XYZ file of C-alpha atoms in Angstrom:
681
model
C 23.640 120.703 31.404
C 27.116 121.406 33.114
C 27.605 117.942 33.497
C 26.588 117.125 29.090
C 28.606 119.831 28.204
C 31.409 119.104 29.622
C 31.293 115.097 28.702
C 30.849 116.871 25.180
C 33.775 118.824 25.256
C 35.736 115.992 26.918
C 34.330 113.406 24.224
C 35.876 115.868 21.360
C 39.317 115.876 23.126
C 39.432 111.655 22.893
C 37.583 111.553 19.796
C 39.283 108.790 17.548
C 39.783 108.959 13.428
C 38.915 105.983 11.903
C 40.365 104.402 9.193
C 39.602 102.327 6.183
C 41.495 99.530 5.889
C 44.080 98.809 3.625
C 45.931 101.140 1.741
C 43.556 103.678 0.355
C 43.506 107.018 -2.392
C 45.237 109.670 -1.957
C 46.446 112.641 -3.672
C 50.096 112.331 -3.533
C 52.148 111.018 -6.190
C 52.639 106.666 -4.618
C 56.407 107.229 -6.407
C 58.857 105.952 -3.678
C 60.276 102.710 -3.895
C 61.862 100.850 -0.996
C 65.231 101.350 -2.099
C 64.098 105.248 -2.190
C 63.200 105.094 2.036
C 65.821 102.788 2.314
C 68.104 106.437 1.506
C 65.343 109.156 3.164
C 66.030 106.956 7.154
C 69.846 106.485 6.138
C 70.349 110.228 4.934
C 68.319 111.306 7.713
C 69.977 109.420 9.989
C 73.235 109.452 9.758
C 74.339 112.961 9.682
C 77.599 115.359 9.823
C 77.532 113.344 13.512
C 78.664 110.192 12.586
C 81.955 112.781 12.280
C 82.235 114.244 15.423
C 80.205 112.491 17.940
C 82.359 109.399 17.659
C 85.301 111.138 19.328
C 83.566 113.368 21.495
C 82.268 110.080 23.197
C 85.530 108.115 23.138
C 88.039 111.250 24.400
C 85.355 111.781 27.546
C 83.369 108.946 28.288
C 83.655 105.589 26.798
C 87.538 105.194 25.371
C 87.370 102.013 23.115
C 84.202 100.613 24.526
C 81.952 103.261 22.127
C 81.919 100.430 19.742
C 79.727 98.509 22.968
C 77.603 102.267 23.540
C 76.122 102.615 19.653
C 75.273 98.827 20.363
C 73.477 99.448 23.479
C 71.675 103.007 21.373
C 70.885 101.056 18.521
C 68.926 98.305 20.238
C 67.573 100.749 22.396
C 66.573 103.128 18.857
C 65.499 99.633 17.139
C 62.027 99.326 19.524
C 61.089 102.097 18.942
C 61.651 101.497 15.305
C 60.447 98.049 15.655
C 56.883 100.094 17.004
C 57.365 102.764 14.121
C 57.891 99.992 11.240
C 54.785 98.062 12.639
C 51.876 100.905 12.192
C 53.604 101.499 8.775
C 52.305 98.214 8.136
C 49.091 98.583 9.436
C 48.609 102.519 9.087
C 49.633 103.247 5.261
C 48.925 106.694 5.835
C 50.960 110.427 5.861
C 51.819 111.555 9.420
C 53.911 109.760 11.087
C 53.860 109.576 15.248
C 50.723 112.165 14.524
C 48.405 109.890 12.817
C 49.477 106.309 14.941
C 47.848 108.686 17.691
C 44.902 109.721 16.647
C 43.720 106.952 15.043
C 44.774 104.874 19.187
C 44.439 107.790 21.837
C 42.366 110.497 20.771
C 42.810 113.821 18.800
C 44.349 116.526 21.652
C 47.445 113.740 21.975
C 47.459 113.433 18.369
C 47.826 117.445 18.081
C 50.297 117.409 20.762
C 53.045 114.772 18.811
C 52.078 116.619 15.692
C 52.414 120.564 16.616
C 56.292 118.762 18.922
C 56.660 116.949 15.920
C 57.129 120.704 14.167
C 58.688 122.512 16.134
C 61.267 118.729 15.770
C 61.817 119.296 11.802
C 61.814 123.301 11.836
C 64.563 123.074 14.966
C 66.540 120.080 12.675
C 66.026 121.306 9.064
C 68.130 125.193 10.684
C 69.804 124.051 13.106
C 71.778 121.781 10.146
C 71.508 124.548 7.472
C 73.248 126.116 9.520
C 76.086 123.686 10.533
C 76.063 123.347 6.261
C 76.810 126.996 6.571
C 79.604 126.742 9.138
C 81.327 123.392 7.331
C 81.452 125.341 4.522
C 83.309 128.200 5.503
C 85.197 126.678 7.165
C 86.710 125.059 4.040
C 87.031 128.390 2.407
C 88.818 129.908 5.195
C 85.406 131.430 7.276
C 86.003 134.125 4.934
C 81.795 134.840 4.780
C 80.939 134.130 8.399
C 84.010 137.524 9.439
C 83.061 139.044 6.269
C 78.778 139.140 7.627
C 80.634 139.731 11.762
C 81.825 143.006 10.806
C 79.161 144.589 8.284
C 76.077 143.127 9.781
C 76.203 141.483 13.423
C 74.035 141.244 15.533
C 73.341 141.803 19.628
C 71.034 139.741 21.212
C 72.705 136.412 23.134
C 71.077 133.422 23.645
C 68.134 134.899 20.950
C 70.136 136.332 17.789
C 72.909 134.318 16.193
C 75.948 136.678 15.479
C 76.205 137.127 12.516
C 72.300 136.950 9.517
C 73.178 133.250 7.641
C 72.258 134.409 4.351
C 74.004 130.976 3.236
C 71.646 128.993 5.563
C 69.118 130.945 4.609
C 69.485 130.285 0.845
C 69.890 126.580 1.370
C 67.004 125.781 2.854
C 64.818 127.575 0.402
C 67.230 126.103 -2.430
C 66.024 122.804 -1.000
C 61.873 124.263 -0.363
C 62.298 124.466 -4.106
C 63.944 120.782 -4.565
C 60.925 119.467 -2.096
C 57.798 121.107 -4.241
C 58.946 119.632 -7.576
C 57.931 116.119 -6.821
C 59.149 113.493 -3.836
C 61.663 111.322 -6.718
C 62.967 114.388 -7.453
C 64.309 114.550 -3.666
C 64.397 110.751 -3.279
C 67.270 110.952 -6.537
C 68.997 113.944 -4.072
C 68.892 112.285 -1.230
C 70.131 108.954 -3.224
C 73.245 110.553 -4.735
C 74.084 112.051 -1.401
C 73.704 109.426 0.713
C 75.791 106.641 -1.384
C 78.763 109.967 -1.538
C 78.424 109.540 2.149
C 78.864 106.043 2.291
C 81.283 104.971 0.392
C 83.142 108.172 1.866
C 83.173 106.549 5.686
C 84.098 102.939 3.958
C 87.174 104.160 2.892
C 87.060 105.460 6.141
C 86.967 102.225 7.534
C 89.112 100.996 5.320
C 91.649 102.717 6.636
C 91.471 102.338 10.097
C 91.389 98.812 10.284
C 94.371 99.260 7.514
C 96.543 101.756 9.715
C 94.570 101.596 13.329
C 97.380 99.434 16.623
C 94.800 97.301 18.568
C 97.780 98.488 21.204
C 95.367 101.148 21.382
C 92.528 99.599 22.753
C 94.842 98.368 25.862
C 96.038 101.473 26.361
C 97.658 101.631 30.264
C 98.415 104.370 32.648
C 102.487 103.972 31.436
C 101.453 105.192 27.597
C 99.349 108.334 28.594
C 102.632 108.673 30.692
C 104.744 108.839 27.472
C 102.061 110.908 25.445
C 102.687 114.001 28.232
C 106.252 113.687 28.279
C 105.782 113.905 24.226
C 103.380 116.625 23.971
C 103.692 120.169 24.421
C 100.144 120.832 25.275
C 98.764 118.400 27.094
C 95.820 120.315 27.559
C 95.050 118.805 24.533
C 94.975 115.610 25.958
C 91.551 113.431 27.634
C 91.361 111.591 30.531
C 92.986 108.291 30.346
C 90.605 106.509 33.410
C 91.915 103.111 34.033
C 93.094 102.155 29.961
C 93.078 98.956 28.413
C 89.022 98.589 26.494
C 86.303 100.172 29.459
C 88.832 102.766 30.951
C 85.657 104.843 32.088
C 84.127 101.633 33.560
C 80.451 100.394 33.400
C 79.095 104.150 33.886
C 80.486 105.242 31.162
C 78.989 103.098 29.013
C 75.757 104.040 29.661
C 76.597 107.807 29.932
C 78.409 107.321 25.979
C 75.403 104.958 25.299
C 72.873 108.397 26.084
C 74.045 110.142 23.817
C 75.194 107.937 21.073
C 71.191 107.258 21.200
C 70.092 110.546 19.422
C 72.772 109.678 17.007
C 69.971 107.565 15.496
C 66.914 109.955 15.921
C 65.415 110.071 11.667
C 64.766 106.911 10.821
C 61.435 108.100 12.161
C 61.052 110.689 8.656
C 60.105 107.079 6.374
C 56.701 106.735 8.367
C 55.366 109.979 6.736
C 55.897 108.888 3.602
C 52.601 105.947 3.911
C 50.790 107.608 0.107
C 53.447 108.062 -1.835
C 54.925 105.007 -1.536
C 54.396 102.898 -3.869
C 53.896 99.410 -1.217
C 53.642 100.839 1.986
C 52.630 98.367 3.975
C 56.247 96.344 3.011
C 58.036 98.859 2.215
C 57.592 101.151 5.872
C 58.799 98.626 7.528
C 61.659 97.443 5.525
C 63.128 100.481 5.325
C 62.734 101.245 8.431
C 64.878 98.187 9.702
C 67.468 98.456 6.901
C 67.861 101.712 7.054
C 69.139 101.161 11.597
C 71.202 98.624 10.734
C 73.269 99.841 8.085
C 73.125 103.325 9.816
C 75.264 101.081 13.262
C 77.420 99.695 10.458
C 78.630 102.796 9.692
C 78.794 103.883 13.160
C 80.368 100.711 14.569
C 83.673 100.664 12.217
C 83.844 104.653 12.080
C 84.639 104.407 15.752
C 86.433 101.855 15.607
C 88.595 102.872 13.042
C 88.427 106.330 15.028
C 89.911 104.446 18.179
C 92.718 102.114 16.790
C 93.554 105.027 14.443
C 95.037 107.020 17.119
C 95.081 106.514 21.374
C 90.918 107.700 22.681
C 92.486 109.762 25.105
C 94.662 111.979 22.048
C 91.387 112.522 20.380
C 89.835 116.425 19.125
C 86.447 116.158 19.547
C 85.290 119.174 17.094
C 87.419 117.139 13.864
C 88.381 113.692 14.989
C 88.407 112.256 12.111
C 90.529 115.121 10.429
C 93.033 114.921 13.386
C 93.536 110.745 13.414
C 94.234 110.963 9.664
C 97.241 113.546 10.454
C 98.164 110.618 12.910
C 98.805 107.635 10.783
C 100.451 110.497 8.021
C 97.653 110.380 5.759
C 97.029 114.235 6.332
C 95.740 114.651 2.476
C 92.783 112.151 3.234
C 90.938 115.148 5.648
C 89.046 116.883 2.258
C 87.677 113.682 1.520
C 86.396 113.771 4.477
C 85.224 117.186 4.247
C 83.500 116.240 1.093
C 81.319 113.505 3.118
C 80.464 115.356 5.679
C 78.983 117.815 3.788
C 77.443 115.279 2.084
C 76.334 114.025 5.006
C 75.080 117.272 6.364
C 72.373 117.763 2.622
C 70.716 114.092 3.211
C 70.138 115.196 7.041
C 68.796 118.315 6.199
C 66.201 116.395 3.420
C 65.897 114.303 6.279
C 64.715 117.124 8.227
C 62.590 118.914 5.410
C 60.812 115.552 4.154
C 58.356 114.849 6.584
C 58.245 118.371 7.619
C 55.306 119.409 5.495
C 54.081 115.848 5.763
C 53.261 115.994 8.916
C 51.034 119.576 8.067
C 49.530 117.603 5.502
C 47.725 115.659 7.124
C 47.347 117.996 11.029
C 45.531 120.214 7.693
C 43.500 117.419 5.850
C 42.380 116.067 9.508
C 41.022 120.282 10.391
C 43.791 120.180 12.782
C 45.186 123.061 11.932
C 44.340 125.885 8.824
C 42.632 124.003 5.791
C 44.873 125.912 2.787
C 48.019 124.217 4.026
C 46.394 121.326 2.617
C 46.821 122.471 -0.747
C 47.987 119.590 -3.004
C 49.595 120.789 -6.396
C 47.668 119.074 -9.581
C 51.131 118.673 -11.487
C 53.539 117.821 -8.796
C 51.134 115.872 -6.048
C 53.293 117.177 -3.256
C 51.919 119.509 -0.214
C 52.908 123.065 -1.825
C 51.788 125.027 0.205
C 53.044 122.703 3.776
C 56.666 122.626 1.919
C 56.216 126.308 0.858
C 55.313 127.586 4.421
C 57.451 125.591 6.254
C 60.623 125.979 4.179
C 59.776 129.546 5.011
C 59.952 129.609 9.020
C 63.220 127.252 8.698
C 64.516 129.281 6.320
C 64.541 132.473 8.269
C 65.146 131.007 11.479
C 68.026 130.271 10.041
C 68.386 133.564 8.999
C 67.972 134.726 12.025
C 68.214 133.015 15.424
C 70.977 131.459 17.760
C 69.817 127.491 17.926
C 71.701 125.829 20.591
C 69.251 126.488 22.959
C 66.386 125.255 20.932
C 68.419 121.636 20.434
C 67.321 120.421 23.135
C 63.262 121.019 22.183
C 64.251 118.500 19.454
C 64.877 115.715 21.095
C 61.485 116.314 24.172
C 59.373 116.351 20.419
C 60.745 113.291 18.811
C 60.998 111.052 22.465
C 57.662 112.051 22.827
C 57.177 110.714 19.422
C 58.266 107.615 20.037
C 56.709 107.068 23.882
C 53.372 107.706 21.655
C 53.773 105.193 19.799
C 55.136 102.475 21.304
C 51.948 102.793 23.840
C 49.798 103.044 20.210
C 51.458 99.341 19.482
C 50.705 98.137 23.358
C 46.907 98.839 22.836
C 45.977 98.178 18.991
C 47.461 95.046 19.378
C 44.490 93.828 21.679
C 42.140 95.723 19.990
C 39.046 93.558 18.496
C 39.005 93.791 14.646
C 36.386 96.563 14.357
C 38.531 99.055 15.722
C 39.695 100.074 12.148
C 36.218 99.530 11.078
C 34.298 102.764 8.930
C 31.166 104.117 10.778
C 29.000 103.223 9.045
C 30.962 99.245 9.316
C 30.340 100.015 12.838
C 27.273 101.062 13.683
C 26.197 97.322 10.940
C 28.346 95.510 13.230
C 26.308 96.364 15.908
C 23.129 96.169 15.115
C 23.427 92.718 13.446
C 25.405 91.269 16.577
C 24.509 92.086 20.276
C 26.854 90.617 22.426
C 25.428 89.691 26.480
C 26.948 92.517 28.481
C 30.043 91.622 29.719
C 31.113 92.383 33.154
C 35.201 93.462 34.424
C 35.640 90.834 36.887
C 39.227 89.346 38.674
C 39.100 86.452 35.941
C 37.857 89.092 32.436
C 41.067 90.432 33.962
C 43.704 87.400 34.285
C 41.895 84.884 32.775
C 39.629 86.310 30.201
C 37.175 83.714 28.538
C 37.565 84.740 25.322
C 40.351 83.612 22.873
C 40.200 86.726 20.530
C 40.109 90.589 21.572
C 36.838 91.963 22.968
C 35.284 95.047 23.291
C 35.712 94.274 26.775
C 39.323 93.073 26.642
C 40.240 96.239 24.438
C 38.855 98.631 27.048
C 40.748 96.615 29.570
C 44.256 96.981 27.983
C 43.930 100.516 26.840
C 43.173 101.533 30.387
C 46.193 99.334 32.186
C 48.115 101.196 28.931
C 47.360 104.353 30.582
C 47.944 103.469 33.617
C 51.299 101.924 32.960
C 52.595 105.489 30.955
C 52.070 107.730 33.871
C 53.441 104.960 36.360
C 56.740 104.927 33.976
C 57.111 107.736 34.098
C 57.324 108.493 37.626
C 59.993 105.517 37.674
C 61.841 108.129 35.909
C 61.524 110.898 36.863
C 62.682 109.359 40.863
C 65.257 107.738 38.725
C 66.266 111.046 36.715
C 66.090 113.523 39.714
C 66.805 111.762 43.120
C 69.786 109.763 41.740
C 71.941 110.314 45.067
C 69.421 108.792 47.404
C 68.437 106.139 45.594
C 72.168 104.860 45.748
C 73.706 105.890 48.392
C 70.957 102.915 49.630
C 67.849 106.153 51.581
C 64.588 102.816 52.758
C 61.674 105.597 51.852
C 63.013 106.197 48.223
C 63.832 102.699 47.921
C 60.383 102.009 49.097
C 59.103 103.991 46.287
C 60.701 102.284 43.602
C 59.620 99.025 44.583
C 56.441 100.022 44.648
C 56.272 101.066 41.668
C 57.721 98.616 39.631
C 55.333 95.906 41.380
C 52.582 98.112 39.786
C 54.183 97.920 36.935
C 54.767 94.496 36.859
C 51.679 93.313 37.843
C 50.143 95.772 35.246
C 51.842 94.644 32.856
C 51.196 90.943 33.204
C 47.450 92.071 32.915
C 48.006 93.212 29.954
C 49.373 90.042 29.380
C 47.122 88.164 29.956
C 44.891 89.519 27.514
C 43.882 87.804 23.661
C 46.006 89.432 20.951
C 44.194 90.220 17.748
C 45.747 87.788 15.424
C 45.335 89.878 12.411
C 48.143 88.693 9.710
C 50.438 91.680 9.625
C 53.269 92.383 6.698
C 55.373 93.410 9.749
C 54.210 92.825 13.980
C 56.309 93.682 16.350
C 57.841 90.814 18.723
C 57.710 89.727 22.386
C 53.873 92.466 23.441
C 54.040 93.911 25.434
C 57.333 93.052 26.813
C 59.685 94.990 24.089
C 56.432 98.108 23.354
C 57.459 99.048 27.697
C 60.768 98.796 27.498
C 61.391 101.466 24.740
C 58.299 103.864 25.826
C 60.750 103.756 29.351
C 63.959 104.470 27.464
C 62.115 107.257 25.558
C 60.737 109.280 28.795
C 63.857 108.614 30.919
C 65.531 110.050 27.988
C 63.022 112.823 28.849
C 63.348 113.004 32.359
C 67.044 114.663 31.485
C 66.321 117.365 30.653
C 66.710 120.373 32.064
C 64.302 123.013 33.519
C 64.762 125.737 31.138
C 64.097 123.108 28.285
C 61.065 121.995 29.735
C 60.351 125.858 29.873
C 60.209 126.676 26.451
C 58.340 123.826 25.671
C 55.091 124.341 27.843
C 55.420 128.268 25.794
C 55.732 126.358 21.961
C 52.458 124.274 23.757
C 50.516 126.940 24.857
C 50.657 128.621 21.428
C 50.081 124.869 19.944
C 46.983 124.526 22.448
C 45.763 127.890 21.453
C 45.354 126.980 18.288
C 44.001 124.404 18.654
C 41.177 124.727 20.921
C 40.697 127.775 19.184
C 39.889 126.398 15.584
C 41.642 123.081 15.072
C 38.164 121.953 17.456
C 35.526 122.946 15.678
C 36.691 122.063 12.286
C 38.335 119.150 12.737
C 37.246 116.420 9.898
C 36.465 113.568 13.073
C 33.369 116.855 14.536
C 31.834 117.084 10.887
C 31.764 113.097 10.681
C 30.033 112.795 14.064
C 27.147 115.340 12.854
C 26.316 112.769 9.981
C 23.336 110.594 11.024
C 24.404 107.026 11.453
C 22.257 104.792 9.511
C 21.805 101.437 8.738
C 21.662 102.219 4.836
C 24.115 102.189 2.394
C 25.412 106.123 1.715
C 26.233 106.454 -2.040
C 29.510 109.587 -2.294
C 29.501 112.366 -4.993
C 32.416 114.492 -5.422
C 32.164 118.448 -6.976
C 33.908 120.845 -8.444
C 33.502 123.593 -6.009
C 34.904 126.579 -8.343
C 31.313 127.220 -8.940
C 27.668 126.943 -8.140
C 25.893 123.850 -8.939
C 23.041 122.172 -10.009
C 22.952 118.135 -7.848
C 20.450 115.637 -9.876
C 19.760 112.419 -7.492
C 18.336 110.951 -9.511
C 20.172 108.427 -9.259
C 19.508 105.807 -6.788
C 20.837 105.725 -3.224
C 19.710 101.764 -2.995
C 18.378 99.240 -5.272
C 14.507 99.292 -4.594
C 14.296 103.317 -4.492
C 15.228 106.513 -6.054
C 14.596 110.068 -5.069
C 15.147 113.073 -6.637
C 15.453 116.458 -4.513
C 13.034 119.100 -4.854
C 14.671 121.753 -4.191
C 18.761 122.120 -4.432
C 20.591 124.739 -5.241
C 24.089 125.460 -3.307
C 26.806 128.385 -3.961
C 29.780 126.280 -2.632
C 33.038 127.200 -1.378
C 36.540 128.061 -3.248
C 38.952 125.523 -1.433
C 40.304 128.549 1.084
C 37.511 129.276 2.657
C 35.939 127.661 5.598
C 34.744 124.859 5.141
C 31.095 124.065 6.588
C 28.559 122.111 7.462
C 24.930 121.911 5.315
C 22.017 119.799 5.742
C 19.173 119.605 2.558
C 16.114 117.789 2.651
C 14.813 115.210 0.082
C 11.310 114.289 -0.209
C 11.260 111.297 -3.171
C 8.631 108.467 -3.199
C 7.536 108.134 0.217
C 11.512 108.647 1.495
C 13.042 111.339 3.456
C 16.647 111.606 2.627
C 18.823 114.152 4.166
C 22.193 114.924 2.411
C 24.651 116.115 4.399
C 28.552 117.942 3.236
C 30.755 116.849 5.565
C 34.033 117.224 4.055
C 36.842 119.148 2.390
C 39.754 118.030 0.391
C 41.334 120.668 -2.139
C 38.671 121.800 -4.493
C 36.315 119.440 -3.866
C 33.964 119.118 -1.085
C 32.422 115.168 -0.522
C 28.859 114.915 0.590
C 27.164 112.034 1.568
C 22.628 111.212 0.983
C 21.376 108.691 3.465
C 18.075 107.401 3.360
C 16.409 107.367 7.243
C 12.941 106.469 8.101
C 9.802 105.543 5.788
C 7.677 108.952 6.533
């Protein structure tokens, strides 16, 4: 009995969501074009970091070779972008990495992904709002901060901010109202700010190439000594390294690339628009790829212009572009840079706030979060409750909290999502077609086509006979992908935490790494030999399984760079999430209700009902062409949209057949039920 209970519990944790193929009906408005998605992706990714990050990395880590850093970082980000693009074409729904995980690796991993995405978006929104407030305050002479510090100063280091930021809170609430108006209105504002930002960056790039000097890419120690002699404050100078284009060597390029990688985080917000894009299977892949390419050109151009305009060791990390324009004698240009920076912060803020309610809405509609959060406004067709609740929480955090210690949590959530999407692409590419069919279709397929039981042999592992995926080959890939994820995690942990013994040639650690590499290679070989699904999609990741595996390695390795304190805070957040999931989500999951439906070979009939009052149901219409079903008694007091969904079962008698009607799903103000014919009585 205990074993059966544990088995049922374990099955609930790994149950997967089954989706109908193609573009499903949605309660949200399909109003976003490909251009809207590109603007959203560019705006979210190309934030204010482009005005600051290039100076920080060039001065102390890479010098002029920062252009190579951005190239390496862009290639690493493209790996994750390709995986998101394929899933956008395969599963055009709201929810991004949360839904992709739910479809592929099960409910518990899906909840973990969605819960961390919510944290990432909330912290991202609050921190960008504070940055916007600070940038605006600097433009007007820091009057806001000085006034608030003198009147309502807070004194809790590392927890509360120095002063409550009313401006940041008001900004978040204002944009929350904008998002509640509709997706098209938000997209229009995003496009305007993104265009202004790109025009300013275009001016910076052109100015750099006009006024720049190629000698700044070939500096020597003599140039550095001349700079030291000509300056009174030598503390403002950075290190010269070995000079030239790569002053800090290959190690500097790799360290710089790791930092620059986070400059490309944000494109995944496009994947949350699956139910609002006009043609999601085409627009989402195109939007992701185009936005990443535009962002790479902008980062590459700005870093090139910056290092051409002035020597890398004279850059000021806090404000590199204004200092660079001052260096070439174009001081008034700093005001244009300030405008571009505020526009970039605005689009970045909208980019953080736009996907947040979509993920919450998707989780609430699936029953993993409170169903009240799945309410959609009938006029604007936006997830109104999720938008308002998430906006209020983000505004509160921006108002009171010190966020610098929490920013790394954003990175963990994003990198975890990227890793899971890569794993999901790897698994789904090798699954048979019925993986995406509805439950009834799958049952019929199993009843109509019962093949001979396949057996797992060495030949099935390395030389499968079938040229198309089978249930056995799909299961082999599922197990191998899970093992591969574990091996890559251990390898990244060893490389990150025991780097010094490895570099010194310690035989024990070298043997451990070699063994891990051999196991990873063997597991990859098994996956590679399995037949792939040839179902045509608008976009597919090339070079599977290699590219998803490299993407997983890059993301997990960057996660292993996080501090112990960051992982401890991550653990606390996950404990809160698991408390919600195991007390509410696991019982109210839509898949829980679906699993209780009587599966039958017959077709089911679905009716939508208004839940605002009690109703009598007339089932006089046939469930099948040759059989009419009439109820003897059926009257149920139905529930309002904000009450907990329950499972109702009623029996009907009609013409020698017994029919069971099951209420199993509630969406907004509607409850869906099915009348399914069972055996003759």
